Amino acid sequence: MSERRARPASQNRRGTGDTDGSTEAKGAGGPKGAKGARRSLWRRALTPPSAPPPRHAAPQEPPPSPEPSEVVSVVQSALYRDGVRVSTPGSLAETFRELREQPDGMAWIGLARPTASELHSLAAEFDLHPLAVEDAMEAHQRPKLERYGETLFVVLSAARYLDAVEEVDFGELHVFVGPDFVITVRHGAAPDLSAVRRRMEGSPELLRLGPEAVLYAILDSVVDGYVPVVSGVQNDIDEIETEVFRGDPAVSRRIYELSREMVEFQRAARPLVGMLHSLMAGFAKYRTDEELQRYLRDVADHVTHTSERVDGFRQALTDILTVNATLVTQQQNAEMRALAEAGFEQNEEIKKISSWAAILFAPTLVGTIYGMNFSHMPELHWVLGYPFAIVLMAVVCTSLYVIFKRRDWL
């Protein structure tokens, strides 16, 4: 983070040549003419070319004066001097004017889903790089830290835990930090930057350190917002473990959804470790205040701890999913074994029924044949015909019984 520049009140806030020697912008850091050329180049990149007027254009009425759009997306804009709020401008134009009149002041502008025109006006006033402005417009960026000359561009992913639905909600925050300004562009409900502003205004000695202190407070707020998320996810994992061993069929879907949230959480928290280390590596180069260095190291420790917890959550969910798959497989095997045993018992019953049906079929067949009462039947008038039929039935039934018994059908 660059050191704030002290400018005499008689000079315009952007019209001087007192460029910090540590500037790292491409082609920047030179004399006043080079900086002016760079600024005009960036303005041309941000301003779309206007269409040429027709050769024979009819006289037109003057266009109506555009209504200010910053009323919709400017959450709060304030000007600070020596750690104390000195004014609260009502529009971006008023903020620009007052900051020019107070070269020792610092502007803190908070935006929520701003329009392209608002970002273009900010880019033209504060020399914001077109690539950073484009990222702030489109959102859906990975957390990162980039330096464009004297301006830092920071992308953060905040998170909050929703108890009602037991889900993690993510929000995106873009921060522009310059020598005398801080611009926050929020996409989403998290984080609550109004609390950050109140905290800083309640600590003038910290706010007096400048835009770097505001960036620290924002980073600290985002990282502190991870704590309830970690606690909520831990409770969810404990509940999932209970549901897994209780055999809840819907637990697999919950494990999958929580695993996806942990992937997003990991993408939000892990890059912050490298970002804070990069900031700490520039302490000596940009002469960061020693007290602010301690605060940033504390934030780095917290985010490292959070990142490790998230890694542990992902591993735990992977293990739980494996255990759940094993338990489901065991339950399916038990059900298949029960079905097989039921089928085996059913087959045994069918064997017994079939055996007795065959045994009883033999006397039925003999009795049916001799019950036809035809006039010309050889054994119809035989004296031993009846005993013969009875003995034949008994012999056939006994033979079938012995055969089925040997085959364990009976």
C-alpha positions as a Python dict, from the first residue, in 0.01 Angstrom:
ca = {
    (1, 'M'): (0, 0, 0),
    (2, 'S'): (136, 336, -98),
    (3, 'E'): (219, 611, 144),
    (4, 'R'): (-25, 903, 148),
    (5, 'R'): (99, 1217, -17),
    (6, 'A'): (97, 1557, 154),
    (7, 'R'): (-16, 1828, -89),
    (8, 'P'): (-28, 2204, -24),
    (9, 'A'): (-376, 2349, -23),
    (10, 'S'): (-297, 2586, -307),
    (11, 'Q'): (-243, 2300, -553),
    (12, 'N'): (-506, 2096, -730),
    (13, 'R'): (-531, 1740, -593),
    (14, 'R'): (-454, 1586, -933),
    (15, 'G'): (-263, 1867, -1102),
    (16, 'T'): (70, 1839, -920),
    (17, 'G'): (381, 1649, -1012),
    (18, 'D'): (464, 1512, -662),
    (19, 'T'): (438, 1150, -771),
    (20, 'D'): (549, 893, -517),
    (21, 'G'): (875, 735, -620),
    (22, 'S'): (751, 386, -532),
    (23, 'T'): (477, 381, -796),
    (24, 'E'): (465, 55, -986),
    (25, 'A'): (215, 126, -1264),
    (26, 'K'): (303, 35, -1618),
    (27, 'G'): (435, 352, -1772),
    (28, 'A'): (352, 553, -1459),
    (29, 'G'): (567, 704, -1189),
    (30, 'G'): (723, 958, -1425),
    (31, 'P'): (683, 1333, -1449),
    (32, 'K'): (363, 1529, -1463),
    (33, 'G'): (336, 1509, -1839),
    (34, 'A'): (359, 1127, -1837),
    (35, 'K'): (94, 1102, -1569),
    (36, 'G'): (-135, 1338, -1759),
    (37, 'A'): (-85, 1133, -2076),
    (38, 'R'): (-163, 813, -1888),
    (39, 'R'): (-474, 965, -1738),
    (40, 'S'): (-601, 1088, -2073),
    (41, 'L'): (-532, 745, -2222),
    (42, 'W'): (-734, 574, -1947),
    (43, 'R'): (-1017, 824, -1990),
    (44, 'R'): (-1027, 748, -2362),
    (45, 'A'): (-1038, 375, -2281),
    (46, 'L'): (-1326, 427, -2040),
    (47, 'T'): (-1526, 671, -2257),
    (48, 'P'): (-1697, 515, -2563),
    (49, 'P'): (-1645, 708, -2887),
    (50, 'S'): (-1933, 932, -2984),
    (51, 'A'): (-2099, 891, -3323),
    (52, 'P'): (-2026, 1170, -3579),
    (53, 'P'): (-2318, 1412, -3638),
    (54, 'P'): (-2509, 1382, -3968),
    (55, 'R'): (-2414, 1619, -4248),
    (56, 'H'): (-2758, 1783, -4261),
    (57, 'A'): (-2892, 1744, -3912),
    (58, 'A'): (-3214, 1913, -3819),
    (59, 'P'): (-3198, 2145, -3522),
    (60, 'Q'): (-3272, 1953, -3206),
    (61, 'E'): (-3389, 2062, -2871),
    (62, 'P'): (-3128, 2056, -2597),
    (63, 'P'): (-3134, 1722, -2412),
    (64, 'P'): (-3286, 1727, -2068),
    (65, 'S'): (-3043, 1738, -1782),
    (66, 'P'): (-2979, 1383, -1659),
    (67, 'E'): (-3099, 1300, -1317),
    (68, 'P'): (-2828, 1190, -1074),
    (69, 'S'): (-2812, 814, -1055),
    (70, 'E'): (-2581, 787, -760),
    (71, 'V'): (-2873, 834, -524),
    (72, 'V'): (-2970, 474, -595),
    (73, 'S'): (-2638, 297, -546),
    (74, 'V'): (-2428, 529, -328),
    (75, 'V'): (-2476, 379, 16),
    (76, 'Q'): (-2271, 642, 194),
    (77, 'S'): (-2003, 893, 104),
    (78, 'A'): (-1800, 1078, 362),
    (79, 'L'): (-1494, 1297, 384),
    (80, 'Y'): (-1245, 1255, 670),
    (81, 'R'): (-957, 1461, 802),
    (82, 'D'): (-726, 1346, 1080),
    (83, 'G'): (-953, 1052, 1155),
    (84, 'V'): (-1271, 1261, 1195),
    (85, 'R'): (-1562, 1295, 956),
    (86, 'V'): (-1583, 1650, 832),
    (87, 'S'): (-1865, 1623, 579),
    (88, 'T'): (-2116, 1385, 424),
    (89, 'P'): (-2164, 1479, 57),
    (90, 'G'): (-2493, 1389, -103),
    (91, 'S'): (-2356, 1293, -445),
    (92, 'L'): (-2040, 1181, -616),
    (93, 'A'): (-1989, 1519, -780),
    (94, 'E'): (-2008, 1692, -444),
    (95, 'T'): (-1763, 1442, -300),
    (96, 'F'): (-1515, 1514, -579),
    (97, 'R'): (-1546, 1889, -530),
    (98, 'E'): (-1500, 1879, -153),
    (99, 'L'): (-1203, 1644, -177),
    (100, 'R'): (-1032, 1885, -421),
    (101, 'E'): (-1091, 2168, -175),
    (102, 'Q'): (-943, 1963, 113),
    (103, 'P'): (-617, 1810, -13),
    (104, 'D'): (-540, 1663, 330),
    (105, 'G'): (-874, 1481, 346),
    (106, 'M'): (-972, 1127, 263),
    (107, 'A'): (-1288, 1022, 81),
    (108, 'W'): (-1460, 696, 170),
    (109, 'I'): (-1727, 611, -86),
    (110, 'G'): (-1950, 308, -46),
    (111, 'L'): (-2141, 176, -349),
    (112, 'A'): (-2383, -112, -387),
    (113, 'R'): (-2425, -254, -738),
    (114, 'P'): (-2332, 76, -908),
    (115, 'T'): (-2412, 166, -1265),
    (116, 'A'): (-2153, 189, -1540),
    (117, 'S'): (-2177, 569, -1549),
    (118, 'E'): (-2099, 594, -1179),
    (119, 'L'): (-1792, 374, -1210),
    (120, 'H'): (-1676, 569, -1514),
    (121, 'S'): (-1704, 895, -1323),
    (122, 'L'): (-1503, 746, -1036),
    (123, 'A'): (-1244, 612, -1279),
    (124, 'A'): (-1206, 952, -1443),
    (125, 'E'): (-1172, 1131, -1108),
    (126, 'F'): (-936, 889, -932),
    (127, 'D'): (-744, 747, -1232),
    (128, 'L'): (-876, 395, -1184),
    (129, 'H'): (-743, 142, -1431),
    (130, 'P'): (-994, 26, -1695),
    (131, 'L'): (-926, -342, -1620),
    (132, 'A'): (-1008, -293, -1253),
    (133, 'V'): (-1321, -96, -1341),
    (134, 'E'): (-1430, -371, -1579),
    (135, 'D'): (-1387, -630, -1304),
    (136, 'A'): (-1590, -418, -1064),
    (137, 'M'): (-1871, -391, -1321),
    (138, 'E'): (-1894, -759, -1407),
    (139, 'A'): (-1837, -901, -1057),
    (140, 'H'): (-1803, -1281, -1018),
    (141, 'Q'): (-1428, -1242, -967),
    (142, 'R'): (-1193, -1460, -769),
    (143, 'P'): (-1041, -1298, -456),
    (144, 'K'): (-726, -1116, -562),
    (145, 'L'): (-496, -822, -493),
    (146, 'E'): (-363, -607, -777),
    (147, 'R'): (-167, -282, -783),
    (148, 'Y'): (-217, -17, -1051),
    (149, 'G'): (27, 261, -982),
    (150, 'E'): (-73, 421, -651),
    (151, 'T'): (-404, 236, -640),
    (152, 'L'): (-470, -105, -490),
    (153, 'F'): (-757, -310, -628),
    (154, 'V'): (-879, -580, -390),
    (155, 'V'): (-1150, -837, -454),
    (156, 'L'): (-1294, -1010, -148),
    (157, 'S'): (-1556, -1279, -106),
    (158, 'A'): (-1757, -1239, 213),
    (159, 'A'): (-1974, -1509, 366),
    (160, 'R'): (-2257, -1527, 616),
    (161, 'Y'): (-2446, -1820, 765),
    (162, 'L'): (-2825, -1825, 727),
    (163, 'D'): (-2968, -2010, 1026),
    (164, 'A'): (-3322, -2033, 886),
    (165, 'V'): (-3224, -2242, 583),
    (166, 'E'): (-2887, -2368, 716),
    (167, 'E'): (-2699, -2239, 413),
    (168, 'V'): (-2392, -2024, 349),
    (169, 'D'): (-2456, -1704, 152),
    (170, 'F'): (-2163, -1545, -32),
    (171, 'G'): (-2120, -1181, -134),
    (172, 'E'): (-1856, -1011, -343),
    (173, 'L'): (-1676, -691, -248),
    (174, 'H'): (-1440, -479, -460),
    (175, 'V'): (-1218, -221, -290),
    (176, 'F'): (-1016, 57, -454),
    (177, 'V'): (-755, 202, -220),
    (178, 'G'): (-565, 512, -326),
    (179, 'P'): (-354, 779, -156),
    (180, 'D'): (-658, 976, -40),
    (181, 'F'): (-963, 766, -117),
    (182, 'V'): (-1130, 432, -50),
    (183, 'I'): (-1405, 309, -282),
    (184, 'T'): (-1603, -3, -196),
    (185, 'V'): (-1825, -172, -454),
    (186, 'R'): (-2052, -432, -297),
    (187, 'H'): (-2229, -712, -487),
    (188, 'G'): (-2443, -896, -235),
    (189, 'A'): (-2572, -854, 117),
    (190, 'A'): (-2244, -936, 289),
    (191, 'P'): (-2043, -780, 441),
    (192, 'D'): (-2206, -507, 651),
    (193, 'L'): (-1973, -216, 577),
    (194, 'S'): (-2182, 26, 782),
    (195, 'A'): (-2054, -155, 1093),
    (196, 'V'): (-1698, -115, 962),
    (197, 'R'): (-1752, 257, 914),
    (198, 'R'): (-1893, 297, 1265),
    (199, 'R'): (-1601, 106, 1410),
    (200, 'M'): (-1346, 322, 1230),
    (201, 'E'): (-1523, 645, 1319),
    (202, 'G'): (-1517, 530, 1681),
    (203, 'S'): (-1138, 488, 1659),
    (204, 'P'): (-1002, 817, 1520),
    (205, 'E'): (-645, 719, 1602),
    (206, 'L'): (-681, 420, 1369),
    (207, 'L'): (-873, 605, 1098),
    (208, 'R'): (-602, 875, 1106),
    (209, 'L'): (-364, 622, 950),
    (210, 'G'): (-545, 669, 619),
    (211, 'P'): (-685, 443, 348),
    (212, 'E'): (-458, 156, 453),
    (213, 'A'): (-634, 144, 789),
    (214, 'V'): (-973, 133, 617),
    (215, 'L'): (-856, -158, 404),
    (216, 'Y'): (-741, -337, 719),
    (217, 'A'): (-1082, -281, 882),
    (218, 'I'): (-1259, -420, 574),
    (219, 'L'): (-1033, -724, 564),
    (220, 'D'): (-1084, -778, 936),
    (221, 'S'): (-1462, -754, 896),
    (222, 'V'): (-1466, -1008, 613),
    (223, 'V'): (-1248, -1252, 806),
    (224, 'D'): (-1448, -1205, 1127),
    (225, 'G'): (-1760, -1283, 924),
    (226, 'Y'): (-1614, -1628, 855),
    (227, 'V'): (-1629, -1721, 1226),
    (228, 'P'): (-2009, -1773, 1252),
    (229, 'V'): (-1997, -1954, 918),
    (230, 'V'): (-1738, -2197, 1054),
    (231, 'S'): (-1948, -2250, 1366),
    (232, 'G'): (-2265, -2308, 1163),
    (233, 'V'): (-2094, -2553, 929),
    (234, 'Q'): (-1952, -2743, 1226),
    (235, 'N'): (-2304, -2784, 1365),
    (236, 'D'): (-2427, -2900, 1024),
    (237, 'I'): (-2152, -3162, 1006),
    (238, 'D'): (-2241, -3289, 1354),
    (239, 'E'): (-2606, -3319, 1249),
    (240, 'I'): (-2507, -3497, 929),
    (241, 'E'): (-2303, -3753, 1121),
    (242, 'T'): (-2607, -3830, 1336),
    (243, 'E'): (-2830, -3862, 1031),
    (244, 'V'): (-2580, -4091, 856),
    (245, 'F'): (-2576, -4346, 1136),
    (246, 'R'): (-2951, -4310, 1182),
    (247, 'G'): (-3003, -4413, 821),
    (248, 'D'): (-3173, -4097, 695),
    (249, 'P'): (-3217, -4142, 316),
    (250, 'A'): (-3197, -3764, 249),
    (251, 'V'): (-2854, -3721, 409),
    (252, 'S'): (-2663, -3786, 85),
    (253, 'R'): (-2813, -3478, -77),
    (254, 'R'): (-2733, -3265, 226),
    (255, 'I'): (-2372, -3386, 226),
    (256, 'Y'): (-2340, -3296, -142),
    (257, 'E'): (-2488, -2948, -98),
    (258, 'L'): (-2267, -2873, 203),
    (259, 'S'): (-1962, -2999, 13),
    (260, 'R'): (-2035, -2753, -267),
    (261, 'E'): (-2065, -2470, -14),
    (262, 'M'): (-1730, -2568, 133),
    (263, 'V'): (-1574, -2552, -213),
    (264, 'E'): (-1701, -2193, -246),
    (265, 'F'): (-1588, -2115, 108),
    (266, 'Q'): (-1244, -2250, 31),
    (267, 'R'): (-1225, -2034, -283),
    (268, 'A'): (-1315, -1732, -70),
    (269, 'A'): (-1078, -1790, 222),
    (270, 'R'): (-767, -1954, 76),
    (271, 'P'): (-659, -1665, -156),
    (272, 'L'): (-674, -1424, 138),
    (273, 'V'): (-372, -1596, 289),
    (274, 'G'): (-153, -1509, -9),
    (275, 'M'): (-305, -1162, -39),
    (276, 'L'): (-222, -1073, 322),
    (277, 'H'): (126, -1214, 289),
    (278, 'S'): (175, -991, -17),
    (279, 'L'): (62, -691, 186),
    (280, 'M'): (299, -782, 467),
    (281, 'A'): (584, -821, 220),
    (282, 'G'): (536, -456, 120),
    (283, 'F'): (542, -314, 472),
    (284, 'A'): (898, -187, 443),
    (285, 'K'): (867, -64, 86),
    (286, 'Y'): (552, 140, 147),
    (287, 'R'): (642, 235, 506),
    (288, 'T'): (327, 97, 663),
    (289, 'D'): (260, 206, 1020),
    (290, 'E'): (390, -44, 1277),
    (291, 'E'): (57, -64, 1462),
    (292, 'L'): (-122, -133, 1136),
    (293, 'Q'): (130, -404, 1059),
    (294, 'R'): (37, -579, 1385),
    (295, 'Y'): (-332, -560, 1296),
    (296, 'L'): (-274, -705, 951),
    (297, 'R'): (-66, -990, 1093),
    (298, 'D'): (-352, -1069, 1329),
    (299, 'V'): (-595, -1082, 1034),
    (300, 'A'): (-351, -1310, 849),
    (301, 'D'): (-343, -1547, 1147),
    (302, 'H'): (-722, -1560, 1162),
    (303, 'V'): (-767, -1625, 792),
    (304, 'T'): (-500, -1897, 801),
    (305, 'H'): (-688, -2065, 1085),
    (306, 'T'): (-1016, -2035, 894),
    (307, 'S'): (-862, -2178, 578),
    (308, 'E'): (-732, -2476, 773),
    (309, 'R'): (-1076, -2532, 927),
    (310, 'V'): (-1237, -2525, 584),
    (311, 'D'): (-985, -2779, 456),
    (312, 'G'): (-1072, -2996, 754),
    (313, 'F'): (-1444, -2961, 679),
    (314, 'R'): (-1395, -3076, 320),
    (315, 'Q'): (-1196, -3379, 436),
    (316, 'A'): (-1457, -3458, 702),
    (317, 'L'): (-1739, -3437, 448),
    (318, 'T'): (-1545, -3664, 213),
    (319, 'D'): (-1501, -3919, 493),
    (320, 'I'): (-1869, -3890, 592),
    (321, 'L'): (-1973, -3944, 232),
    (322, 'T'): (-1755, -4256, 217),
    (323, 'V'): (-1902, -4388, 543),
    (324, 'N'): (-2253, -4313, 419),
    (325, 'A'): (-2186, -4498, 95),
    (326, 'T'): (-2054, -4795, 296),
    (327, 'L'): (-2357, -4796, 524),
    (328, 'V'): (-2592, -4773, 227),
    (329, 'T'): (-2411, -5061, 60),
    (330, 'Q'): (-2435, -5270, 376),
    (331, 'Q'): (-2805, -5191, 406),
    (332, 'Q'): (-2861, -5289, 45),
    (333, 'N'): (-2667, -5612, 97),
    (334, 'A'): (-2879, -5690, 403),
    (335, 'E'): (-3196, -5626, 206),
    (336, 'M'): (-3073, -5845, -79),
    (337, 'R'): (-2982, -6120, 166),
    (338, 'A'): (-3325, -6097, 325),
    (339, 'L'): (-3487, -6118, -17),
    (340, 'A'): (-3272, -6418, -104),
    (341, 'E'): (-3364, -6592, 220),
    (342, 'A'): (-3731, -6519, 160),
    (343, 'G'): (-3702, -6656, -193),
    (344, 'F'): (-3528, -6969, -64),
    (345, 'E'): (-3800, -7029, 194),
    (346, 'Q'): (-4062, -6972, -73),
    (347, 'N'): (-3892, -7228, -298),
    (348, 'E'): (-3894, -7481, -17),
    (349, 'E'): (-4264, -7431, 36),
    (350, 'I'): (-4327, -7464, -336),
    (351, 'K'): (-4134, -7795, -334),
    (352, 'K'): (-4350, -7934, -55),
    (353, 'I'): (-4672, -7822, -220),
    (354, 'S'): (-4562, -7967, -554),
    (355, 'S'): (-4462, -8299, -393),
    (356, 'W'): (-4795, -8346, -215),
    (357, 'A'): (-4980, -8238, -527),
    (358, 'A'): (-4800, -8511, -727),
    (359, 'I'): (-4867, -8773, -457),
    (360, 'L'): (-5236, -8691, -445),
    (361, 'F'): (-5256, -8677, -822),
    (362, 'A'): (-5180, -9052, -858),
    (363, 'P'): (-5496, -9186, -679),
    (364, 'T'): (-5700, -8915, -847),
    (365, 'L'): (-5580, -9038, -1187),
    (366, 'V'): (-5658, -9407, -1112),
    (367, 'G'): (-5998, -9323, -967),
    (368, 'T'): (-6080, -9103, -1265),
    (369, 'I'): (-5994, -9380, -1515),
    (370, 'Y'): (-6206, -9646, -1344),
    (371, 'G'): (-6485, -9403, -1283),
    (372, 'M'): (-6562, -9352, -1650),
    (373, 'N'): (-6820, -9644, -1640),
    (374, 'F'): (-6778, -9764, -1996),
    (375, 'S'): (-6963, -10088, -2074),
    (376, 'H'): (-6658, -10262, -2214),
    (377, 'M'): (-6383, -10222, -1956),
    (378, 'P'): (-6159, -10525, -1878),
    (379, 'E'): (-6156, -10486, -1501),
    (380, 'L'): (-6514, -10358, -1462),
    (381, 'H'): (-6664, -10699, -1375),
    (382, 'W'): (-6348, -10847, -1225),
    (383, 'V'): (-6381, -10966, -867),
    (384, 'L'): (-6037, -10832, -767),
    (385, 'G'): (-6077, -10506, -958),
    (386, 'Y'): (-6148, -10288, -657),
    (387, 'P'): (-5865, -10426, -435),
    (388, 'F'): (-5633, -10399, -732),
    (389, 'A'): (-5716, -10029, -780),
    (390, 'I'): (-5666, -9953, -409),
    (391, 'V'): (-5331, -10133, -402),
    (392, 'L'): (-5222, -9953, -721),
    (393, 'M'): (-5304, -9617, -565),
    (394, 'A'): (-5113, -9701, -246),
    (395, 'V'): (-4807, -9827, -435),
    (396, 'V'): (-4786, -9518, -656),
    (397, 'C'): (-4833, -9275, -365),
    (398, 'T'): (-4575, -9457, -152),
    (399, 'S'): (-4322, -9461, -434),
    (400, 'L'): (-4363, -9089, -497),
    (401, 'Y'): (-4334, -9014, -126),
    (402, 'V'): (-4007, -9208, -101),
    (403, 'I'): (-3863, -9035, -409),
    (404, 'F'): (-3950, -8684, -287),
    (405, 'K'): (-3824, -8759, 61),
    (406, 'R'): (-3484, -8869, -69),
    (407, 'R'): (-3456, -8543, -263),
    (408, 'D'): (-3542, -8338, 46),
    (409, 'W'): (-3859, -8204, -105),
    (410, 'L'): (-4055, -8326, 194),
}
